[in-house]
CSV table of C-alpha atoms in Angstrom, one decimal:
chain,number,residue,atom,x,y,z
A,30,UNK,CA,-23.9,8.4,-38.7
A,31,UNK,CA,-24.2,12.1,-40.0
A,32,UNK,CA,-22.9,14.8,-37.5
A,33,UNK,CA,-23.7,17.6,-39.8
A,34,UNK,CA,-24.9,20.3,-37.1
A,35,UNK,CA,-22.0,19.0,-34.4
A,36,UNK,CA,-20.0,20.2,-37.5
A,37,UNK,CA,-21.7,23.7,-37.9
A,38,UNK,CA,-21.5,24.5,-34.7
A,39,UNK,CA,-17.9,23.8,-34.2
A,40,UNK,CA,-17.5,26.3,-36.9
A,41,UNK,CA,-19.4,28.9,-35.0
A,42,UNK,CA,-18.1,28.0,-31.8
A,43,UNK,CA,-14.7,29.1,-33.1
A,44,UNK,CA,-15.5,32.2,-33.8
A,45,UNK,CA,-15.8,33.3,-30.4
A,46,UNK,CA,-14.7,30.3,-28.0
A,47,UNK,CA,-11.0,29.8,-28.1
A,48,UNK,CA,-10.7,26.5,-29.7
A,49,UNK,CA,-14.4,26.2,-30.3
A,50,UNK,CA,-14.9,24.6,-26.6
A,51,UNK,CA,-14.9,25.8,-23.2
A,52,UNK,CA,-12.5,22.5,-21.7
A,53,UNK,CA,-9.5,21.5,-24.1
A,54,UNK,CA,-10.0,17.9,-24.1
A,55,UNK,CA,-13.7,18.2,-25.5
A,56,UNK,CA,-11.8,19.4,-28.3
A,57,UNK,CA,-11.0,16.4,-29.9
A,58,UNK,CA,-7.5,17.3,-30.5
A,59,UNK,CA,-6.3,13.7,-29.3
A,60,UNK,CA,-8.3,11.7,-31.3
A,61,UNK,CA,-9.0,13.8,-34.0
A,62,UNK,CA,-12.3,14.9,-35.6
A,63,UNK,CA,-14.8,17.3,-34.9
A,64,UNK,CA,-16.4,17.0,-31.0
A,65,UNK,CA,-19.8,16.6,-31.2
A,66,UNK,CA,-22.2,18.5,-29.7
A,67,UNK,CA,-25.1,17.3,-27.4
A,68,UNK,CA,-28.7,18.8,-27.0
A,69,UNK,CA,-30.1,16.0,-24.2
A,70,UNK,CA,-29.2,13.2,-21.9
A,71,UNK,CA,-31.3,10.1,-20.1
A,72,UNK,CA,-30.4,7.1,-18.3
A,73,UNK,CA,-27.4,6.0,-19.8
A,74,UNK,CA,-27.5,7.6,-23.2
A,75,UNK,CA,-26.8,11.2,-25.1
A,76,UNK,CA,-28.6,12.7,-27.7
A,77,UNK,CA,-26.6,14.7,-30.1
A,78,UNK,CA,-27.9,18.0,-32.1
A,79,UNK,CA,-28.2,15.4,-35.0
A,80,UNK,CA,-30.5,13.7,-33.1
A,81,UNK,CA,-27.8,10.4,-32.8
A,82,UNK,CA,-28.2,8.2,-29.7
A,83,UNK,CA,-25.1,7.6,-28.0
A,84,UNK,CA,-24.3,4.8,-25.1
A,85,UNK,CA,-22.3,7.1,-22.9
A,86,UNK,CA,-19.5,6.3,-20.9
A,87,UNK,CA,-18.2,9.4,-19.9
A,88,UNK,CA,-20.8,10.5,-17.3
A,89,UNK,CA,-19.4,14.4,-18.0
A,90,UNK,CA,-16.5,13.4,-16.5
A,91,UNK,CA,-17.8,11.2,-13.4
A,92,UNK,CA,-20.4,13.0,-11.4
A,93,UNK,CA,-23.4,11.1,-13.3
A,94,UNK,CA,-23.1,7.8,-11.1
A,95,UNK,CA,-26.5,7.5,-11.1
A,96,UNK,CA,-26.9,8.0,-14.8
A,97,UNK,CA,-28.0,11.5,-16.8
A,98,UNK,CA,-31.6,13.5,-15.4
A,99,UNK,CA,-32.1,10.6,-12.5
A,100,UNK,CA,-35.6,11.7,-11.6
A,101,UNK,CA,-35.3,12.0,-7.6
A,102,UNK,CA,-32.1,14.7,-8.6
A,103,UNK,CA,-34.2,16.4,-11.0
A,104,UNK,CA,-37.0,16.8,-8.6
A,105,UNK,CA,-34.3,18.0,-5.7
A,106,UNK,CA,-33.1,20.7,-8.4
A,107,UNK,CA,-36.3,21.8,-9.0
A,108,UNK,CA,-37.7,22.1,-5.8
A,109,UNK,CA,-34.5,23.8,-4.3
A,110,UNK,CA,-34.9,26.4,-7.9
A,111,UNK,CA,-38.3,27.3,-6.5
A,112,UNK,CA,-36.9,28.5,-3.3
A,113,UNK,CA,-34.2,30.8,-5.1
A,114,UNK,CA,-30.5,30.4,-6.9
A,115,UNK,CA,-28.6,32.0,-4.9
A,116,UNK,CA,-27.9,33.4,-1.4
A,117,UNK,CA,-24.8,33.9,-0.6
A,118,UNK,CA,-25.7,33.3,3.1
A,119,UNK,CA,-26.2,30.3,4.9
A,120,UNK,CA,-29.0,27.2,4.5
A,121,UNK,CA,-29.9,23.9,6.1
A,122,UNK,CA,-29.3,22.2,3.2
A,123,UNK,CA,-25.8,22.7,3.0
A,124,UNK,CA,-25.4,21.6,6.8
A,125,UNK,CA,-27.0,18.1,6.0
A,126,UNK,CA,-24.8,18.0,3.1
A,127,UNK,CA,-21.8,18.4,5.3
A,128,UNK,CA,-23.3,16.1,7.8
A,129,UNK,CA,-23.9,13.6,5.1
A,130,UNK,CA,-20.1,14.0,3.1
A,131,UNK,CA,-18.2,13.3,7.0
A,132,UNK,CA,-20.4,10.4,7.2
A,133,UNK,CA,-18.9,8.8,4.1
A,134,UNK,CA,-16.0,10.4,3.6
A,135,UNK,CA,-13.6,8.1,6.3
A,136,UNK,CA,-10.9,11.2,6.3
A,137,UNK,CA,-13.4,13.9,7.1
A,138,UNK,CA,-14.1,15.3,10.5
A,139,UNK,CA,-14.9,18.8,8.6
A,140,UNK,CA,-15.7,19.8,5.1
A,141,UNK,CA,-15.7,23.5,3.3
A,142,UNK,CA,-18.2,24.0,0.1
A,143,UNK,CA,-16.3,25.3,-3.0
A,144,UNK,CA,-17.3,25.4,-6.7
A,145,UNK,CA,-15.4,23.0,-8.4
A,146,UNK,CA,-12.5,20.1,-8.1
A,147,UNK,CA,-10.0,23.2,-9.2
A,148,UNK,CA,-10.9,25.0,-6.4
A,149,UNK,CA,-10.9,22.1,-3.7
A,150,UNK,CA,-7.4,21.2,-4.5
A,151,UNK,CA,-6.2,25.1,-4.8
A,152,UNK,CA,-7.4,25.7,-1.0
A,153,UNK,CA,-6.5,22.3,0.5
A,154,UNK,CA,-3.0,23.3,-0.2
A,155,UNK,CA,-3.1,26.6,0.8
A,156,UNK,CA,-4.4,25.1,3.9
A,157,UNK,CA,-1.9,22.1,4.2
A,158,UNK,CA,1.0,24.7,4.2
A,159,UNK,CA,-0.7,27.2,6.8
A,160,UNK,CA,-1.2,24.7,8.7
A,161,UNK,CA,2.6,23.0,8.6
A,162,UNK,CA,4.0,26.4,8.1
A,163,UNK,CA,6.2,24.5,5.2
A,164,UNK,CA,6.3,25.6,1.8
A,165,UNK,CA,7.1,22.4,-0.5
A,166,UNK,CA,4.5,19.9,-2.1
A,167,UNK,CA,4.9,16.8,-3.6
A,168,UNK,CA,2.8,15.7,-6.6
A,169,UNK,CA,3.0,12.7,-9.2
A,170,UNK,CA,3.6,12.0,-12.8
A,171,UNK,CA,0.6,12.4,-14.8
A,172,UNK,CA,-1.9,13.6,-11.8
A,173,UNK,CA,-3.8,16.2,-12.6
A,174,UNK,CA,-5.4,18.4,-9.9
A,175,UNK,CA,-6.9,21.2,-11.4
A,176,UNK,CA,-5.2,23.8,-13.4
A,177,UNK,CA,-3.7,25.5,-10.1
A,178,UNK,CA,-0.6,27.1,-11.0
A,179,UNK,CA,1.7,25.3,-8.3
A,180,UNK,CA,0.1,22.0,-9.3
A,181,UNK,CA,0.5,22.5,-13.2
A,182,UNK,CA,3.3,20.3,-13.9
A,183,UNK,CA,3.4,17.1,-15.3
A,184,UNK,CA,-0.2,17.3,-14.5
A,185,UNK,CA,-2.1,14.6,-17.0
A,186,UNK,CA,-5.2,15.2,-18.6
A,187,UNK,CA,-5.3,17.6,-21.1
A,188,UNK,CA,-1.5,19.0,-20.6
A,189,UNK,CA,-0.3,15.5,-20.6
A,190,UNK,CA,2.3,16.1,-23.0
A,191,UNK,CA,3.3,19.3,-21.7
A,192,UNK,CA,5.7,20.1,-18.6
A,193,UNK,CA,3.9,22.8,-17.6
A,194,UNK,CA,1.9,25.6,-18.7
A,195,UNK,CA,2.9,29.2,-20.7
A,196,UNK,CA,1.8,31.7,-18.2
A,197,UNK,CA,3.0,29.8,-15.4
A,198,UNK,CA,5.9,31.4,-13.7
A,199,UNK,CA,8.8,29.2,-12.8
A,200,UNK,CA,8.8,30.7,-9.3
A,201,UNK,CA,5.5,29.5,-8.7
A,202,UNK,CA,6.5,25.9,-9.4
A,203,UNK,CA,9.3,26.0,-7.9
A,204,UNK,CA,8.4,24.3,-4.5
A,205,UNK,CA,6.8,21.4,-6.2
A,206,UNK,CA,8.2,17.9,-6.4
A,207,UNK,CA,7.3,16.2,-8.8
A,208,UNK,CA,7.5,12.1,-8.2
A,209,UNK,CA,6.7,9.0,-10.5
A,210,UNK,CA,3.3,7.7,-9.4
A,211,UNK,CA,3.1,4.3,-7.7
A,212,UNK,CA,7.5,4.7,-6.8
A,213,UNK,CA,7.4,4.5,-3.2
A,214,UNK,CA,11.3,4.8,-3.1
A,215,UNK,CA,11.2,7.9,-4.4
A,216,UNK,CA,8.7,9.4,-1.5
A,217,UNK,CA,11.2,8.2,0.8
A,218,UNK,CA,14.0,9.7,-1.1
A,219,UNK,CA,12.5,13.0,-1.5
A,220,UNK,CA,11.7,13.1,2.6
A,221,UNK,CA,15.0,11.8,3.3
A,222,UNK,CA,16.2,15.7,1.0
A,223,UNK,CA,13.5,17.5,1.9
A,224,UNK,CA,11.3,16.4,4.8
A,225,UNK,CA,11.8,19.7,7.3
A,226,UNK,CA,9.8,21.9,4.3
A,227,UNK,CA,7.4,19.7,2.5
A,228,UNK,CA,3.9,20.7,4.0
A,229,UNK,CA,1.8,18.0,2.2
A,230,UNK,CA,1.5,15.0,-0.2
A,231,UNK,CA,-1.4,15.2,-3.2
A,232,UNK,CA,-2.4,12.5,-5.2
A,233,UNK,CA,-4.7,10.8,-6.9
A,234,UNK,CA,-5.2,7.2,-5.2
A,235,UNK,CA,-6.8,6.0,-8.5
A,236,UNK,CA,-5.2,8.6,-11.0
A,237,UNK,CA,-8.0,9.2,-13.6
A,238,UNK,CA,-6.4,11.7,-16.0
A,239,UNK,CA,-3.6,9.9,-17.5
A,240,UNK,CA,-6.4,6.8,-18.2
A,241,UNK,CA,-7.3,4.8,-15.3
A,242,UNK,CA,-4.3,3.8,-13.4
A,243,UNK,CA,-4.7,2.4,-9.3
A,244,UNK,CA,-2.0,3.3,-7.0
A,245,UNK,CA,-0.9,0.5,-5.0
A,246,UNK,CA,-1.3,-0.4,-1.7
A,247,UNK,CA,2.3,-0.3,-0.7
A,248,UNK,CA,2.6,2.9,-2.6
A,249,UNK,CA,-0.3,4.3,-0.7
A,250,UNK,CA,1.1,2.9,2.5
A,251,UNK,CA,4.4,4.7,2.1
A,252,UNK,CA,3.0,8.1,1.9
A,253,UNK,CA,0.7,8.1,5.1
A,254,UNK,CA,4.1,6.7,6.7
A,255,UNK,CA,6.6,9.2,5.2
A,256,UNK,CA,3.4,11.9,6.5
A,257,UNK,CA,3.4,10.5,10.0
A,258,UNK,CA,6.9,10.4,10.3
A,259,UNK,CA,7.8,14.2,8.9
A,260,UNK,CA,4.7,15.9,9.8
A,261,UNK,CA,3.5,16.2,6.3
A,262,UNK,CA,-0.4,16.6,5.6
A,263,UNK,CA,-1.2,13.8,3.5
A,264,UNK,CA,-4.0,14.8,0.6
A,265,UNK,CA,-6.3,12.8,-1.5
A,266,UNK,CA,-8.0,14.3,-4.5
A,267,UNK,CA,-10.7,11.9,-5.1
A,268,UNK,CA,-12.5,14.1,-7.3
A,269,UNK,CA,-12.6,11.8,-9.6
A,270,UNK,CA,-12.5,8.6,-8.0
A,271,UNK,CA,-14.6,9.9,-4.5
A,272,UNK,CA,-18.1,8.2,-4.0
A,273,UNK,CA,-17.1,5.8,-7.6
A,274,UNK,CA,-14.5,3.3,-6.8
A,275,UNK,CA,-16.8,2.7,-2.9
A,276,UNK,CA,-19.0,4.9,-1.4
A,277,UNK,CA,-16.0,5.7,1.0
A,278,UNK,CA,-13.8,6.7,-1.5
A,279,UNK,CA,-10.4,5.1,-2.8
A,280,UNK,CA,-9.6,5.6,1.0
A,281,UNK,CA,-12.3,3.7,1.9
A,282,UNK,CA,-11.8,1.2,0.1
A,283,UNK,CA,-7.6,1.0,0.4
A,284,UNK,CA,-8.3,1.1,4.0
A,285,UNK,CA,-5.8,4.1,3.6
A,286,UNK,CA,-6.9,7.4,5.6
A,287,UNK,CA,-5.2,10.6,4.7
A,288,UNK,CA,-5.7,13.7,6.5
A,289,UNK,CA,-7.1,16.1,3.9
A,290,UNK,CA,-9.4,14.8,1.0
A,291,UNK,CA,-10.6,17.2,-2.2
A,292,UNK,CA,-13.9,15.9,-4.1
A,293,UNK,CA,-15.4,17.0,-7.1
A,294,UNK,CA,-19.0,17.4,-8.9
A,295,UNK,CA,-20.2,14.4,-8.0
A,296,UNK,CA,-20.5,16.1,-4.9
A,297,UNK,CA,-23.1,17.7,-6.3
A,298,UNK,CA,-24.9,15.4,-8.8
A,299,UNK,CA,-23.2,17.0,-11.6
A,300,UNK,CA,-23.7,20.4,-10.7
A,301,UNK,CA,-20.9,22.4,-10.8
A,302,UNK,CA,-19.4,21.8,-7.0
A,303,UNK,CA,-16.5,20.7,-5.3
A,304,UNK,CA,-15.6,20.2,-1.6
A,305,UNK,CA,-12.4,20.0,0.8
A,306,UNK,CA,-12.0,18.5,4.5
A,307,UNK,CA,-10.2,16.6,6.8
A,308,UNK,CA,-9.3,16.1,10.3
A,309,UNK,CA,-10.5,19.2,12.4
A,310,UNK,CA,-6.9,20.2,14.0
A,311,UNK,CA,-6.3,20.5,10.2
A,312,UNK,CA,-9.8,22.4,9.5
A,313,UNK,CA,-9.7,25.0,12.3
A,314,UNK,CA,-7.2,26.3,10.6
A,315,UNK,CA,-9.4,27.8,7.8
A,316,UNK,CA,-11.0,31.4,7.9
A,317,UNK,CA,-13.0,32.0,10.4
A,318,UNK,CA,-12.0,29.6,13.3
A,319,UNK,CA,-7.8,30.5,11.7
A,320,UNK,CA,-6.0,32.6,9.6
A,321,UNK,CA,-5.5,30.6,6.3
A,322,UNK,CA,-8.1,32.6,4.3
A,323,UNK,CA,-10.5,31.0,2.0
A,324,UNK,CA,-14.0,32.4,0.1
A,325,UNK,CA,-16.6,31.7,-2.3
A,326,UNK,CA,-19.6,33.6,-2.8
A,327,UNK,CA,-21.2,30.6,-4.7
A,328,UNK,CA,-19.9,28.2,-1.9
A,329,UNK,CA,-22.6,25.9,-0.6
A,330,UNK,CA,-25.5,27.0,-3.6
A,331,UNK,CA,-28.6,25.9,-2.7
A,332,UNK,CA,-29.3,24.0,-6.0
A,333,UNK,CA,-26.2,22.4,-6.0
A,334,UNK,CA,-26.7,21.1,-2.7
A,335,UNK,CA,-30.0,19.7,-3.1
A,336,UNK,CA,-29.0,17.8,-6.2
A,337,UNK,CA,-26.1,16.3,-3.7
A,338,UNK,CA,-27.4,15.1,-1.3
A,339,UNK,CA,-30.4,13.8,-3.3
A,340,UNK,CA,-27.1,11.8,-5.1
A,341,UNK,CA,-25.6,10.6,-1.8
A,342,UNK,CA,-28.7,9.3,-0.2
A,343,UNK,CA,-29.3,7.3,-3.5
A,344,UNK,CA,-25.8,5.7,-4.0
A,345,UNK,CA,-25.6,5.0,-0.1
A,346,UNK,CA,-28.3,2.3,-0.2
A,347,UNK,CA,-27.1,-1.2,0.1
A,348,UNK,CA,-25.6,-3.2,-2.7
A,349,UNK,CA,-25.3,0.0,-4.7
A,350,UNK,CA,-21.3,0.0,-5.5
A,351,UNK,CA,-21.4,-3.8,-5.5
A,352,UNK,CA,-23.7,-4.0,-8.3
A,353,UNK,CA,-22.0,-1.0,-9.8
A,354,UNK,CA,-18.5,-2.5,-9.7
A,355,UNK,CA,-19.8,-5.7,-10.9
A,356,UNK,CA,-21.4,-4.1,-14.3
A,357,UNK,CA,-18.1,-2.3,-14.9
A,358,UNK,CA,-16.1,-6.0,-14.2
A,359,UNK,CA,-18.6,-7.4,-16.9
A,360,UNK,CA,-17.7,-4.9,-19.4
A,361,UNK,CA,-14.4,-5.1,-18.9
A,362,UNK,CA,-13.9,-8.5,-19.4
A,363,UNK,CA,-16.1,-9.1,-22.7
A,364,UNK,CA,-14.2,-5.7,-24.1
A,365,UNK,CA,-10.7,-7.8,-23.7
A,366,UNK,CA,-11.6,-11.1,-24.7
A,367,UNK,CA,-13.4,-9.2,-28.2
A,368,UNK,CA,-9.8,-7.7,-28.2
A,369,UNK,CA,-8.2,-10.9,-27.5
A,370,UNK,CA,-10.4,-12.9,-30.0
A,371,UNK,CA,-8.6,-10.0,-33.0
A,372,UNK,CA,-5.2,-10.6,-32.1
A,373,UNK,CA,-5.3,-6.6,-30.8
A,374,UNK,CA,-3.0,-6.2,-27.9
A,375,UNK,CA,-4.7,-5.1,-25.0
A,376,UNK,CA,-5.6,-4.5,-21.5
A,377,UNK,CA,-8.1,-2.7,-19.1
A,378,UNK,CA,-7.9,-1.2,-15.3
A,379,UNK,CA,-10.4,-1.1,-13.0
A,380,UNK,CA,-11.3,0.8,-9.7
A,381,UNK,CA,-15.0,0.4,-9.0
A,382,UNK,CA,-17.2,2.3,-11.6
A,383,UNK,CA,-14.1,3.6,-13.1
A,384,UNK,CA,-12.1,2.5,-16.3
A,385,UNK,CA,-9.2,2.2,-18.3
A,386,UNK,CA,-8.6,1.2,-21.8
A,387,UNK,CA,-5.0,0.6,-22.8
A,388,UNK,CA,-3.4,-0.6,-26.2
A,389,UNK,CA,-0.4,-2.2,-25.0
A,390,UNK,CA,0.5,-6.0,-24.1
A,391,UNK,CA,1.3,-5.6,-20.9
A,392,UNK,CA,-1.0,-7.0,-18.1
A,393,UNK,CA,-0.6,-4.3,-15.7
A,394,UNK,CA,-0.1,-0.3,-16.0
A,395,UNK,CA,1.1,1.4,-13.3
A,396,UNK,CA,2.8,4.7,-14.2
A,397,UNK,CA,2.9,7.5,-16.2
A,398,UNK,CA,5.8,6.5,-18.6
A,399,UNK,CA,3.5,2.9,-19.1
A,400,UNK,CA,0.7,4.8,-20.2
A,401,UNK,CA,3.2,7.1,-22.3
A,402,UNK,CA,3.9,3.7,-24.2
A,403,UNK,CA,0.8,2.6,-25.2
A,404,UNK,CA,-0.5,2.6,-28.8
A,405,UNK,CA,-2.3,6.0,-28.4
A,406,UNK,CA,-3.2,6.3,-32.3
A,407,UNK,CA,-4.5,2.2,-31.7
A,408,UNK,CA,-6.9,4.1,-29.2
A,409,UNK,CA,-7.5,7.0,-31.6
A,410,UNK,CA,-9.2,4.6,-34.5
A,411,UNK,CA,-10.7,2.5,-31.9
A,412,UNK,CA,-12.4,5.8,-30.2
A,413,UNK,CA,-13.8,6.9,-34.1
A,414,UNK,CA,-15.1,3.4,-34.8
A,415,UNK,CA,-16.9,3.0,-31.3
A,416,UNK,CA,-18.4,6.3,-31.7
A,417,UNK,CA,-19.7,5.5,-35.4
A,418,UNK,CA,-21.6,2.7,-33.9
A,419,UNK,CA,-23.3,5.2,-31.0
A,420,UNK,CA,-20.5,4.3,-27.7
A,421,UNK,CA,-19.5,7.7,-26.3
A,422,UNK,CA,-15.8,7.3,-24.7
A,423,UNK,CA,-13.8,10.0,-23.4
A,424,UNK,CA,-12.3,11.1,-26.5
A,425,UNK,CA,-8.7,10.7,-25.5
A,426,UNK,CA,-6.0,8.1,-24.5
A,427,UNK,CA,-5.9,9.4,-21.2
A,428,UNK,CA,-8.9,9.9,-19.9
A,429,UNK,CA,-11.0,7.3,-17.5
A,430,UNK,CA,-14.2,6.0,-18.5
A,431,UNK,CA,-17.0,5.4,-16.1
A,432,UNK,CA,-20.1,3.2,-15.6
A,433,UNK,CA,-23.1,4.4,-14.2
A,434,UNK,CA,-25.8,2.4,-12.5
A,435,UNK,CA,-28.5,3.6,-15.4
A,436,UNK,CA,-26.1,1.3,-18.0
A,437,UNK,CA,-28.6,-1.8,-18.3
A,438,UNK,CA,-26.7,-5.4,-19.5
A,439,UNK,CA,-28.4,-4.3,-22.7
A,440,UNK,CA,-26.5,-1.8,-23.0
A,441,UNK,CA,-23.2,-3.7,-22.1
A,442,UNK,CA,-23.8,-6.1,-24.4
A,443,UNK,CA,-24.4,-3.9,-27.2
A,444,UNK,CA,-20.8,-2.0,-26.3
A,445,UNK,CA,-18.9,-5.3,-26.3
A,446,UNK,CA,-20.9,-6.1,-29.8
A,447,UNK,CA,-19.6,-3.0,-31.4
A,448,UNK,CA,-16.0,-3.4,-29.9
A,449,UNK,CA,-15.8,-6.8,-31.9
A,450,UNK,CA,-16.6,-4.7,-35.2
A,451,UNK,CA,-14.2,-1.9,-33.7
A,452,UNK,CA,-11.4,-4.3,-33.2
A,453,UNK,CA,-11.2,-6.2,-36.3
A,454,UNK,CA,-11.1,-2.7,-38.0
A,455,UNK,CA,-7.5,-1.9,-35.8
């Protein structure tokens, strides 16, 4: 498969993009090789600039649920374009969008607009802490929230061999915990040290940027009890796993409610959008009903709204995330027994349209230091031959993967055919 102009332009990009992309991990500094560059997407599949077909399981990152270009989006986008870009002022659409988002959303009695996941996270604990008047946060091993300063440690994803971040003052990070995911004993420890100052809890309930790895439901538990009992605001960034793992949520379907929740562009189709809310003791805090300040003069776009809630209405028909979660349990399964059938060590995770692919021969991974252990360079060869044979996987060990309801079971079965070929290459 000749990438020839995905090379070119990665030689142009450099010039004047740091890195030669505008997001690290597109890089392809984990796996290796050059990142290749894409022109058009339909359905299921990406078109590169060498005019290669790809079966993609990415889904830029989540938002595409309903597949790349789904026609009744498209036609929102366009209609809402005709009508203008940008207002910076109020519209109806965004008001059915919130009415629509605290419908589904089981956590939300109110919900602010922002522009990305980044930004929903940022303010949700700005908010948290005006509202508790406490200054200390607790995060998790290998959850990444955004690149917010205060949030940037341990964080996953593309820093998920790094502490922190150059250019991230100590003194800025200094009222962070930072906790093993899925060790409820160590929430309890840290409120037993700490409880009078920590205003909130954030995790992921399916962490999605160091691979795919569920929290469990006594880990879960424990934080909305440690919340409860110290008065701590418990969050839930489902930006990644919001609308994908049920059209509730992770909270929805954990039967878990926290008190804040941050989502991401899925929010908005795949437009660039993000969103924060919760109970409304919690959001009348926020500028202008209270004095935790918060702004966005792109907040609530008009485009990005319309291609939204033309998403929403779509994945909240019925049946939608059981056929969904049934596709991604099909894949799954035929990608370990290819595996299996080898003599390659390996296992999967799965939370509703979302995916993980671990080297290792353990049957369950549950924390950071697990996924730390896996055969990352396994992964690595496994990503190159996949993607030689046209499957599009996040092109890292830590990423998740995602399934979208254009992915036909021709499709499937053509990934688990070229999986057999990858893995009697490893």
């Amino acid at each position: 498969m000749s990438r020839k102009h995905s090379e070119q332009l990665f030689r142009q990009a450099q010039k004047h993009i740091p890195g030669g992309v505008n997001s690290p991990v597109r890089a392809f500094k984990s796996v290796g090789g050059t990142p290749v560059f894409f022109h058009s997407a339909r359905g299921a599949y990406l078109f590169d600039e060498d005019d290669n077909q790809y079966i993609d399981y990415v889904g830029s990152w989540g938002p595409m649920i309903l597949g790349h270009n789904h026609p009744h989006v498209v036609a929102a986008v366009q209609a809402a374009v005709q009508e203008g870009l940008s207002f910076g002022a109020p519209t109806a659409t965004e008001v059915a969008m919130a009415d629509k988002v605290c419908e589904l959303v089981p956590s939300m009695d109110m919900v602010r607009m922002v522009n990305s996941g980044t930004e929903a996270t940022m303010s949700a604990i700005r908010l948290a802490r005006g509202y508790t008047g406490r200054n200390k946060i607790i995060k998790f091993e290998g959850c990444y929230h955004g690149h917010v300063d205060s949030l940037l440690v341990k964080a996953g994803s593309g820093a998920i061999a790094i502490p922190g971040s150059p250019g991230v003052p100590e003194a800025v990070t200094a009222d962070t915990l930072v906790l093993n995911y899925n060790d409820a004993a160590s929430v309890t420890q840290a409120f037993e040290e700490h409880g009078d100052d920590i205003a909130a809890i954030i995790v992921e309930p399916v962490a999605g940027n160091m691979n795919c790895v569920p929290a469990t439901e006594n880990f879960l538990q424990t934080l909305r009890q440690q919340c409860d009992n110290n008065g701590a605001v418990l969050i839930f960034d489902e930006v990644m796993s919001g609308f994908r793992v049920a059209l509730g949520g992770a909270q929805g379907h954990y039967g878990i409610t926290p008190d804040m929740t941050t989502l991401g562009k899925i929010v908005g189709g795949g437009m660039p959008v993000g969103a924060f809310g919760g109970k409304q003791a919690i959001m009348e805090h926020l500028a202008p009903l209270g004095p935790v300040y918060q702004a966005g003069t792109l907040s609530g776009n008009p485009v990005a709204m319309a291609a939204g809630l033309a998403t929403l209405n779509l994945i909240s028909e019925p049946g939608f995330h059981d056929a969904l979660t049934e596709k991604t349990t099909r894949l799954l399964e035929g990608l370990t027994a290819a595996a299996h059938a080898q003599g390659v060590s390996f296992t999967t995770a799965q939370a509703g349209a979302m995916f993980g692919l671990f080297f290792t021969d353990q049957n369950r991974i549950s924390s950071f230091a697990e996924v730390m252990a896996c055969d990352s360079e396994r992964f690595n060869r496994f990503f190159h031959a996949m993607l030689d044979q046209g499957i599009y996987l996040a092109p890292s060990a830590f990423e998740a993967g995602f399934v979208s309801a254009a992915h036909s079971d021709e499709d499937i079965d053509a990934t688990i055919a070229a999986a057999r070929k990858a893995f009697g290459k490893l």
